[in-house]
Amino acid sequence: MKITIIGTGYVGLVTGACLAEFGHQITCMDKDESKISSLLNGEIPIYEPGLADLVQKNVQEGRLAFTTNLEDSVGGAAAVFIAVGTPSSRRGDGYADLTYIYAAAKELALHLKGYTIVIDKSTVPVGTARQVARLIREANPEADFDMVSNPEFLREGAAIADFQRPDRVVVGAESEKAQGVMKEIYDPLYLLSTPFVFTDLESAELIKYASNAFLSIKISFINEMANLCEQVGADVVDLAKGIGLDGRIGAKFLHPGPGFGGSCFPKDTVALLRIAQENGVSARSVEAAVEINAAQKAGMVKKIRDVLGGDLAGKTIGVLGLTFKPETDDLRDSPSLSILPPLHEKGATIQVHDPQGMDEASKIFPEFNYVGNSYEAATGADVLVLMTEWNQYRALDLDKIKSLMNQPVFVDLRNVYSPEKMRELGFTYVSVGRR
Ligand code: UGA
């Protein structure tokens, strides 16, 4: 099938490459000429495991093309995905900024030829798909199209696997014809017996926000339990196992840590709160999850300060990891962005390593020292903080780390190491919610 994807950001690029791999004929379109010319040169602007290879393979095999020409790419396509960015609005009020989506809708409307489905893939407030359909109809009353909402559930760092083997596919499509085209697009997933949820546009849009909000609530819940465990002498890892084995609760997303970050949970929880507020409905559980998350990050600052005896002046803090999770170069709303500046402001030197995030971080925090590996981050440090659980931080030579540090103090914000082992090795070891 001939498919066009508008927007070559994270979602657009992954969707384009994966649909090409399914066998479709994909054109990825973006207005940003430099982005498209880099892609045409084989350069992938984001770090996502497996993506560069998938793009290269499908370009070589003739199923994936890149262009800045909207007219050529939209005319004749059976399906057009809108995957442009929906950042939080510049007003800072938590609303999603829909400028790019609406602009894309008005423009693509003029180039539709024959029956086409227009699919909203970006995360958007409830009602957006219907508004996009209205804008297309206004711009081109002759257009023969159906509007579809098809939210994505891709995790950064695991996006290719998530696309190719999803837990479910949600399709808001209100005509049988549109549902038929969507079934054809995702045909390979039917062979894997992937569940499909066909629904109306509004429900599909809300499913996306509700999924991210629920997962955020789960994380904030376990973070609160971790704090309680610390006070009563219980162990949150056992607690998570003990509750997670109940099939109604489920074991996933019960890892305590420095708080959730990234480009989705922080933005989408706040956007859902705005949607609820606008509609006169309370969403107190989501509100609590957001507040707990802010408190969790502040709690991590205190944890690090306390282990250093409260005085940070002249201390060196080694940091392992800056990105909001492993296998990404994404720093957006990463807990490190909230945790490290207050420590630096109180006089500590921050000495950090991250496998992918240092280029971006050095633009935000030129005052930190960026080093080449974990051992350099530990050298001369008064405390070593494991912030992001990259694989390369999971099997450190701890004797070597200890010998390099000014004093053997380890703060493990991801509960990677065993408290017993760390103490046996002679570390003062602090983690999250464990004795
Ligand atoms: C999230 C969702 O998991 C995806 O399904 C969704 O498609 C995506 O948002 C989106 O809306 O585009 P992502 O932000 O890539 O994906 O990352 P997650 O793996 O969900 O992690 C988010 C944050 O929660 C990270 O900071 C992570 O460290 C934290 N987290 C996650 C925990 O603290 N504990 C956990 O148990 C799980």
Coordinates of C-alpha atoms and ligand atoms in Angstrom, one line a residue:
M1 CA 0.0 0.0 0.0
K2 CA 1.2 3.5 -0.7
I3 CA 1.5 5.4 2.6
T4 CA 2.7 8.8 3.5
I5 CA 4.0 9.9 6.9
I6 CA 4.0 13.6 7.6
G7 CA 6.7 14.4 10.2
T8 CA 10.0 12.6 10.6
G9 CA 10.4 13.0 14.3
Y10 CA 10.7 10.0 16.6
V11 CA 7.2 8.6 16.0
G12 CA 7.1 9.3 12.2
L13 CA 10.5 7.8 11.5
V14 CA 9.8 4.6 13.5
T15 CA 6.3 4.3 12.0
G16 CA 7.7 4.8 8.5
A17 CA 10.6 2.3 8.9
C18 CA 8.4 -0.3 10.5
L19 CA 5.5 0.0 8.0
A20 CA 8.1 -0.3 5.1
E21 CA 9.4 -3.4 6.8
F22 CA 5.8 -4.7 6.7
G23 CA 6.1 -4.4 2.9
H24 CA 4.3 -1.1 2.3
Q25 CA 5.5 1.6 0.0
I26 CA 6.4 4.5 2.4
T27 CA 7.2 8.1 1.9
C28 CA 8.3 10.1 4.9
M29 CA 7.7 13.8 4.4
D30 CA 9.0 16.7 6.5
K31 CA 9.2 20.4 5.8
D32 CA 12.6 20.6 7.5
E33 CA 15.0 20.4 4.5
S34 CA 18.1 19.8 6.6
K35 CA 16.4 16.9 8.3
I36 CA 15.4 15.3 5.0
S37 CA 18.8 15.8 3.4
S38 CA 20.4 14.2 6.5
L39 CA 18.0 11.3 6.2
L40 CA 18.8 11.0 2.5
N41 CA 22.5 10.8 3.4
G42 CA 21.7 7.9 5.7
E43 CA 22.0 9.9 8.9
I44 CA 19.4 9.2 11.6
P45 CA 18.8 12.2 13.9
I46 CA 17.8 10.2 17.0
Y47 CA 19.4 7.3 18.9
E48 CA 17.0 4.4 18.8
P49 CA 18.4 0.8 18.8
G50 CA 17.8 -0.9 15.4
L51 CA 16.3 2.1 13.7
A52 CA 19.3 3.1 11.5
D53 CA 19.6 -0.5 10.2
L54 CA 15.9 -0.7 9.5
V55 CA 15.9 2.6 7.7
Q56 CA 18.9 1.7 5.6
K57 CA 17.5 -1.7 4.7
N58 CA 14.2 -0.4 3.6
V59 CA 15.7 2.5 1.6
Q60 CA 18.0 0.1 -0.2
E61 CA 15.1 -2.3 -1.0
G62 CA 13.1 0.6 -2.4
R63 CA 10.2 0.7 0.1
L64 CA 11.2 3.8 2.0
A65 CA 11.7 7.3 0.6
F66 CA 12.2 10.8 2.1
T67 CA 10.9 14.0 0.7
T68 CA 10.0 17.6 1.5
N69 CA 7.3 17.6 -1.2
L70 CA 3.9 17.4 0.4
E71 CA 1.9 17.5 -2.9
D72 CA 3.6 14.5 -4.5
S73 CA 3.7 12.4 -1.4
V74 CA 0.1 12.9 -0.4
G75 CA -1.5 12.7 -3.8
G76 CA -2.1 9.1 -4.6
A77 CA -1.4 7.7 -1.1
A78 CA -4.1 5.4 0.3
A79 CA -3.2 6.5 3.8
V80 CA -1.6 9.6 5.3
F81 CA -0.3 9.5 8.8
I82 CA 0.1 12.7 10.7
A83 CA 3.0 12.3 13.0
V84 CA 4.1 15.9 13.7
G85 CA 5.2 17.1 17.1
T86 CA 2.7 18.1 19.8
P87 CA 4.9 19.9 22.4
S88 CA 3.5 21.4 25.5
S89 CA 2.2 24.8 24.6
R90 CA 4.7 27.7 25.1
R91 CA 2.2 29.3 27.5
G92 CA 3.4 26.7 30.0
D93 CA -0.2 25.8 30.9
G94 CA 0.1 22.1 30.2
Y95 CA -2.0 22.2 27.0
A96 CA -0.6 20.4 24.0
D97 CA 0.4 22.8 21.1
L98 CA -1.6 21.7 18.1
T99 CA -0.3 24.3 15.6
Y100 CA 1.7 21.8 13.6
I101 CA -1.1 19.3 13.3
Y102 CA -3.7 21.8 12.2
A103 CA -1.2 23.3 9.7
A104 CA -0.5 19.9 8.3
A105 CA -4.2 19.1 8.0
K106 CA -5.0 22.3 6.1
E107 CA -2.1 21.7 3.7
L108 CA -2.5 18.0 3.0
A109 CA -6.3 18.6 2.4
L110 CA -5.4 20.4 -0.9
H111 CA -3.5 17.4 -2.3
L112 CA -5.7 14.4 -1.5
K113 CA -6.6 12.4 -4.6
G114 CA -9.1 9.6 -4.5
Y115 CA -10.3 7.9 -1.3
T116 CA -7.7 8.4 1.5
I117 CA -7.6 7.7 5.2
V118 CA -6.0 10.4 7.2
I119 CA -4.6 9.0 10.4
D120 CA -3.6 10.9 13.5
K121 CA -0.6 9.2 15.1
S122 CA 0.5 12.1 17.3
T123 CA -0.7 12.2 21.0
V124 CA -3.5 14.8 20.9
P125 CA -6.3 16.1 23.2
V126 CA -9.7 14.5 22.8
G127 CA -11.5 16.1 19.9
T128 CA -8.5 16.8 17.8
A129 CA -9.1 14.2 15.1
R130 CA -12.6 15.5 14.6
Q131 CA -11.3 19.0 14.4
V132 CA -8.6 17.9 11.9
A133 CA -11.4 16.3 9.8
R134 CA -13.3 19.5 9.9
L135 CA -10.3 21.5 8.8
I136 CA -9.7 19.2 5.9
R137 CA -13.3 19.4 4.8
E138 CA -13.2 23.2 5.0
A139 CA -10.0 23.4 3.0
N140 CA -11.2 20.9 0.4
P141 CA -14.9 20.2 0.4
E142 CA -14.4 17.7 -2.4
A143 CA -11.9 15.5 -0.5
D144 CA -12.9 11.9 -0.2
F145 CA -11.4 10.8 3.1
D146 CA -12.0 9.2 6.5
M147 CA -10.4 10.3 9.7
V148 CA -8.7 7.8 11.9
S149 CA -7.0 8.1 15.3
N150 CA -4.3 5.5 15.8
P151 CA -2.3 6.3 19.0
E152 CA 1.2 4.9 19.4
F153 CA 2.4 3.1 22.5
L154 CA 6.1 3.0 21.6
R155 CA 8.7 3.1 24.3
E156 CA 11.9 4.9 23.5
G157 CA 14.8 2.4 23.4
A158 CA 12.4 -0.4 22.5
A159 CA 10.3 1.3 19.8
I160 CA 11.0 -1.1 16.9
A161 CA 10.0 -4.2 19.0
D162 CA 7.0 -2.4 20.4
F163 CA 5.8 -1.5 16.8
Q164 CA 6.4 -5.0 15.5
R165 CA 5.0 -6.9 18.5
P166 CA 2.5 -4.6 20.2
D167 CA 0.3 -5.6 23.1
R168 CA -2.6 -4.1 21.2
V169 CA -3.4 -1.7 18.3
V170 CA -6.0 0.9 19.0
V171 CA -7.9 2.3 16.0
G172 CA -10.5 5.0 16.2
A173 CA -12.2 4.7 12.9
E174 CA -15.9 5.3 12.3
S175 CA -16.4 3.8 8.9
E176 CA -16.0 0.2 7.9
K177 CA -14.1 1.3 4.8
A178 CA -11.5 3.1 7.0
Q179 CA -11.3 0.1 9.4
G180 CA -10.6 -2.1 6.4
V181 CA -7.7 0.0 5.3
M182 CA -6.3 0.0 8.8
K183 CA -6.5 -3.8 8.9
E184 CA -4.6 -4.0 5.7
I185 CA -1.9 -1.6 7.0
Y186 CA -1.4 -3.8 10.1
D187 CA -2.0 -7.1 8.3
P188 CA 1.3 -8.7 9.5
L189 CA 0.1 -8.2 13.1
Y190 CA -3.0 -10.3 12.5
L191 CA -0.7 -13.2 11.9
L192 CA 0.7 -12.7 15.5
S193 CA -2.9 -12.6 16.9
T194 CA -2.4 -9.0 18.1
P195 CA -5.6 -7.7 19.7
F196 CA -7.2 -4.8 17.9
V197 CA -9.4 -2.3 19.6
F198 CA -11.7 -0.6 17.1
T199 CA -13.5 2.4 18.6
D200 CA -14.6 6.0 17.9
L201 CA -12.1 8.8 17.5
E202 CA -12.6 10.3 21.0
S203 CA -12.1 7.0 22.8
A204 CA -8.9 6.2 20.8
E205 CA -7.5 9.6 21.8
L206 CA -8.4 9.2 25.4
I207 CA -7.0 5.6 25.6
K208 CA -3.5 7.0 24.8
Y209 CA -3.6 9.6 27.7
A210 CA -5.2 7.1 30.1
S211 CA -2.6 4.5 29.4
N212 CA 0.3 6.9 30.1
A213 CA -1.5 8.3 33.1
F214 CA -2.2 4.9 34.6
L215 CA 1.5 3.9 34.2
S216 CA 2.5 7.2 35.8
I217 CA 0.2 6.5 38.7
K218 CA 1.7 3.0 39.1
I219 CA 5.3 4.5 39.2
S220 CA 4.3 7.2 41.7
F221 CA 2.5 4.6 43.8
I222 CA 5.6 2.3 44.0
N223 CA 7.8 5.4 44.7
E224 CA 5.6 6.3 47.7
M225 CA 5.7 2.7 48.9
A226 CA 9.5 2.8 48.6
N227 CA 9.6 5.8 50.9
L228 CA 7.3 4.0 53.3
C229 CA 9.5 0.9 53.2
E230 CA 12.5 3.0 54.1
Q231 CA 10.7 4.3 57.2
V232 CA 9.3 1.0 58.4
G233 CA 12.3 -1.2 57.5
A234 CA 10.6 -3.1 54.7
D235 CA 12.0 -3.9 51.2
V236 CA 10.3 -2.4 48.2
V237 CA 11.7 -4.9 45.8
D238 CA 10.0 -7.7 47.8
L239 CA 6.9 -5.6 48.1
A240 CA 6.7 -5.0 44.3
K241 CA 7.1 -8.8 43.8
G242 CA 4.6 -9.6 46.4
I243 CA 1.9 -7.3 44.9
G244 CA 2.9 -7.7 41.3
L245 CA 2.3 -11.5 41.3
D246 CA -1.4 -10.7 41.7
G247 CA -2.6 -10.8 38.1
R248 CA -4.9 -7.9 38.8
I249 CA -2.0 -5.7 39.7
G250 CA 0.8 -7.0 37.4
A251 CA 4.5 -6.8 37.9
K252 CA 5.4 -4.3 35.3
F253 CA 6.1 -0.6 36.0
L254 CA 6.6 -1.2 39.7
H255 CA 10.3 -0.2 39.8
P256 CA 10.9 2.6 42.2
G257 CA 13.5 5.2 41.2
P258 CA 14.1 8.9 40.9
G259 CA 10.7 9.6 39.4
F260 CA 9.4 9.3 35.8
G261 CA 10.7 11.5 33.1
G262 CA 10.9 11.6 29.3
S263 CA 8.9 13.3 26.6
C264 CA 5.6 11.5 27.4
F265 CA 4.6 10.8 31.0
P266 CA 5.3 14.3 32.3
K267 CA 3.6 16.0 29.3
D268 CA 0.7 13.6 28.9
T269 CA -0.3 13.5 32.6
V270 CA -0.5 17.3 32.7
A271 CA -2.3 17.4 29.4
L272 CA -4.9 14.9 30.7
L273 CA -5.4 17.1 33.8
R274 CA -6.1 20.0 31.5
I275 CA -8.6 17.9 29.5
A276 CA -10.4 16.8 32.7
Q277 CA -10.4 20.4 34.1
E278 CA -11.8 21.8 30.9
N279 CA -14.6 19.2 31.1
G280 CA -15.3 19.9 34.7
V281 CA -14.2 16.5 35.9
S282 CA -11.7 15.8 38.6
A283 CA -8.7 13.6 37.9
R284 CA -7.2 13.5 41.4
S285 CA -5.3 10.3 41.0
V286 CA -3.4 11.7 38.1
E287 CA -2.9 15.0 40.0
A288 CA -1.4 13.1 42.9
A289 CA 0.9 11.1 40.5
V290 CA 2.3 14.4 39.2
E291 CA 2.8 15.8 42.6
I292 CA 4.4 12.7 44.0
N293 CA 6.8 12.6 41.0
A294 CA 8.0 16.2 41.8
A295 CA 8.4 15.2 45.5
Q296 CA 10.3 12.1 44.5
K297 CA 12.9 14.0 42.5
A298 CA 13.3 16.5 45.4
G299 CA 13.7 13.5 47.8
M300 CA 16.6 12.2 45.7
V301 CA 18.4 15.5 46.2
K302 CA 18.0 15.1 49.9
K303 CA 19.1 11.5 49.8
I304 CA 22.4 12.5 48.1
R305 CA 22.9 15.5 50.4
D306 CA 22.2 13.5 53.5
V307 CA 24.7 10.8 52.6
L308 CA 27.3 13.5 52.3
G309 CA 26.5 14.8 55.8
G310 CA 24.5 17.8 54.5
D311 CA 27.4 19.9 53.4
L312 CA 28.0 19.9 49.7
A313 CA 30.6 22.7 49.4
G314 CA 33.8 21.3 47.9
K315 CA 32.4 17.8 47.4
T316 CA 32.6 15.9 44.1
I317 CA 29.6 14.0 43.0
G318 CA 30.2 11.3 40.3
V319 CA 27.1 10.6 38.2
L320 CA 26.3 7.6 36.0
G321 CA 23.6 8.4 33.5
L322 CA 21.7 11.5 32.5
T323 CA 19.0 10.4 30.1
F324 CA 15.5 9.6 31.5
K325 CA 16.0 5.9 30.8
P326 CA 18.6 3.7 29.1
E327 CA 18.9 3.2 25.3
T328 CA 18.0 6.7 24.4
D329 CA 19.8 10.0 24.0
D330 CA 16.6 11.8 25.2
L331 CA 17.1 14.2 28.2
R332 CA 13.6 15.7 28.1
D333 CA 12.2 16.0 31.6
S334 CA 14.9 13.6 32.8
P335 CA 15.0 13.4 36.6
S336 CA 18.8 14.3 36.3
L337 CA 17.8 17.8 35.1
S338 CA 16.0 18.4 38.4
I339 CA 18.3 16.5 40.8
L340 CA 21.8 17.7 39.7
P341 CA 21.4 21.5 39.5
P342 CA 20.5 22.0 43.2
L343 CA 23.5 19.9 44.2
H344 CA 25.8 22.0 42.0
E345 CA 24.3 25.2 43.4
K346 CA 25.2 24.1 46.9
G347 CA 28.8 23.9 45.9
A348 CA 29.3 20.4 44.6
T349 CA 31.4 19.6 41.5
I350 CA 29.3 17.3 39.2
Q351 CA 31.4 14.8 37.3
V352 CA 29.2 12.8 34.9
H353 CA 29.1 10.1 32.3
D354 CA 26.3 9.0 30.0
P355 CA 26.7 6.8 26.9
Q356 CA 24.4 8.9 24.7
G357 CA 23.2 12.0 26.6
M358 CA 26.4 14.1 27.1
D359 CA 26.3 16.2 23.9
E360 CA 22.9 17.5 24.7
A361 CA 23.6 17.8 28.4
S362 CA 26.7 19.8 27.9
K363 CA 24.6 22.5 26.1
I364 CA 22.2 22.7 29.1
F365 CA 24.8 22.3 31.8
P366 CA 28.2 23.6 30.6
E367 CA 29.2 23.8 34.3
F368 CA 29.4 20.0 34.7
N369 CA 32.5 18.0 34.0
Y370 CA 31.8 15.3 31.3
V371 CA 34.0 12.3 31.4
G372 CA 34.7 9.3 29.2
N373 CA 33.6 6.4 31.3
S374 CA 32.2 5.2 34.6
Y375 CA 35.6 4.9 36.3
E376 CA 36.5 8.5 35.4
A377 CA 33.2 9.6 36.9
A378 CA 34.2 7.8 40.1
T379 CA 37.7 9.2 40.3
G380 CA 38.1 11.4 43.3
A381 CA 34.4 11.4 44.0
D382 CA 32.9 11.7 47.5
V383 CA 29.8 9.9 46.2
L384 CA 28.9 8.0 43.1
V385 CA 25.2 8.3 42.0
L386 CA 23.7 5.7 39.6
M387 CA 21.0 7.8 38.0
T388 CA 20.1 5.8 34.8
E389 CA 20.3 2.0 34.6
W390 CA 22.4 1.7 31.4
N391 CA 23.6 -1.9 31.0
Q392 CA 27.2 -0.8 31.2
Y393 CA 26.6 0.4 34.7
R394 CA 25.2 -2.9 35.8
A395 CA 28.5 -4.8 36.0
L396 CA 31.0 -2.3 37.3
D397 CA 34.3 -3.4 38.7
L398 CA 33.3 -2.3 42.2
D399 CA 36.7 -2.8 43.8
K400 CA 38.2 -0.6 41.1
I401 CA 35.4 2.0 41.7
K402 CA 36.1 2.0 45.4
S403 CA 39.8 2.4 44.9
L404 CA 39.3 5.4 42.7
M405 CA 36.9 7.3 44.9
N406 CA 37.7 9.8 47.6
Q407 CA 35.4 7.8 49.9
P408 CA 33.3 4.7 49.1
V409 CA 29.8 6.1 49.0
F410 CA 27.3 4.8 46.4
V411 CA 23.8 6.1 45.9
D412 CA 21.9 3.7 43.6
L413 CA 18.7 5.4 42.4
R414 CA 17.7 2.4 40.3
N415 CA 18.3 -0.4 42.8
V416 CA 20.7 -2.1 40.5
Y417 CA 23.1 -3.5 43.1
S418 CA 22.6 -5.8 46.1
P419 CA 22.8 -3.8 49.4
E420 CA 24.4 -6.8 51.2
K421 CA 27.1 -7.1 48.6
M422 CA 27.8 -3.4 48.5
R423 CA 28.2 -3.3 52.2
E424 CA 30.4 -6.4 52.2
L425 CA 32.6 -4.5 49.7
G426 CA 32.9 -1.7 52.1
F427 CA 30.6 0.9 50.5
T428 CA 28.2 3.2 52.3
Y429 CA 25.3 2.2 50.1
V430 CA 22.0 4.0 49.7
S431 CA 19.2 2.9 47.4
V432 CA 15.5 3.5 47.0
G433 CA 13.1 1.7 49.4
R434 CA 15.5 -1.0 50.5
R435 CA 17.1 -1.6 53.9
Ligands
UGA1 C1 6.1 5.8 27.5 C2 5.1 4.6 27.4 O1 5.7 3.5 28.1 C3 4.8 4.2 26.0 O2 3.9 3.1 26.0 C4 4.3 5.4 25.2 O3 4.1 5.1 23.9 C5 5.3 6.5 25.3 O4 5.5 6.9 26.7 C6 4.7 7.7 24.6 O5 3.7 8.2 25.0 O6 5.1 8.0 23.5 P1 8.7 6.1 27.3 O7 8.5 7.5 27.8 O8 9.6 5.9 26.2 O9 7.3 5.4 27.0 O10 9.4 5.4 28.5 P2 9.0 4.4 29.7 O11 9.8 3.1 29.5 O12 7.5 4.2 29.8 O13 9.5 5.1 31.0 C7 9.1 6.4 31.4 C8 9.7 6.8 32.7 O14 9.2 6.1 33.7 C9 11.2 6.7 32.7 O15 11.8 7.8 33.3 C10 11.4 5.4 33.6 O16 12.7 5.4 34.2 C11 10.3 5.5 34.5 N1 9.9 4.2 35.1 C12 9.3 3.3 34.3 C13 10.0 4.0 36.4 O17 10.5 4.9 37.2 N2 9.6 2.8 37.0 C14 9.1 1.8 36.2 O18 8.7 0.8 36.8 C15 8.9 2.1 34.8

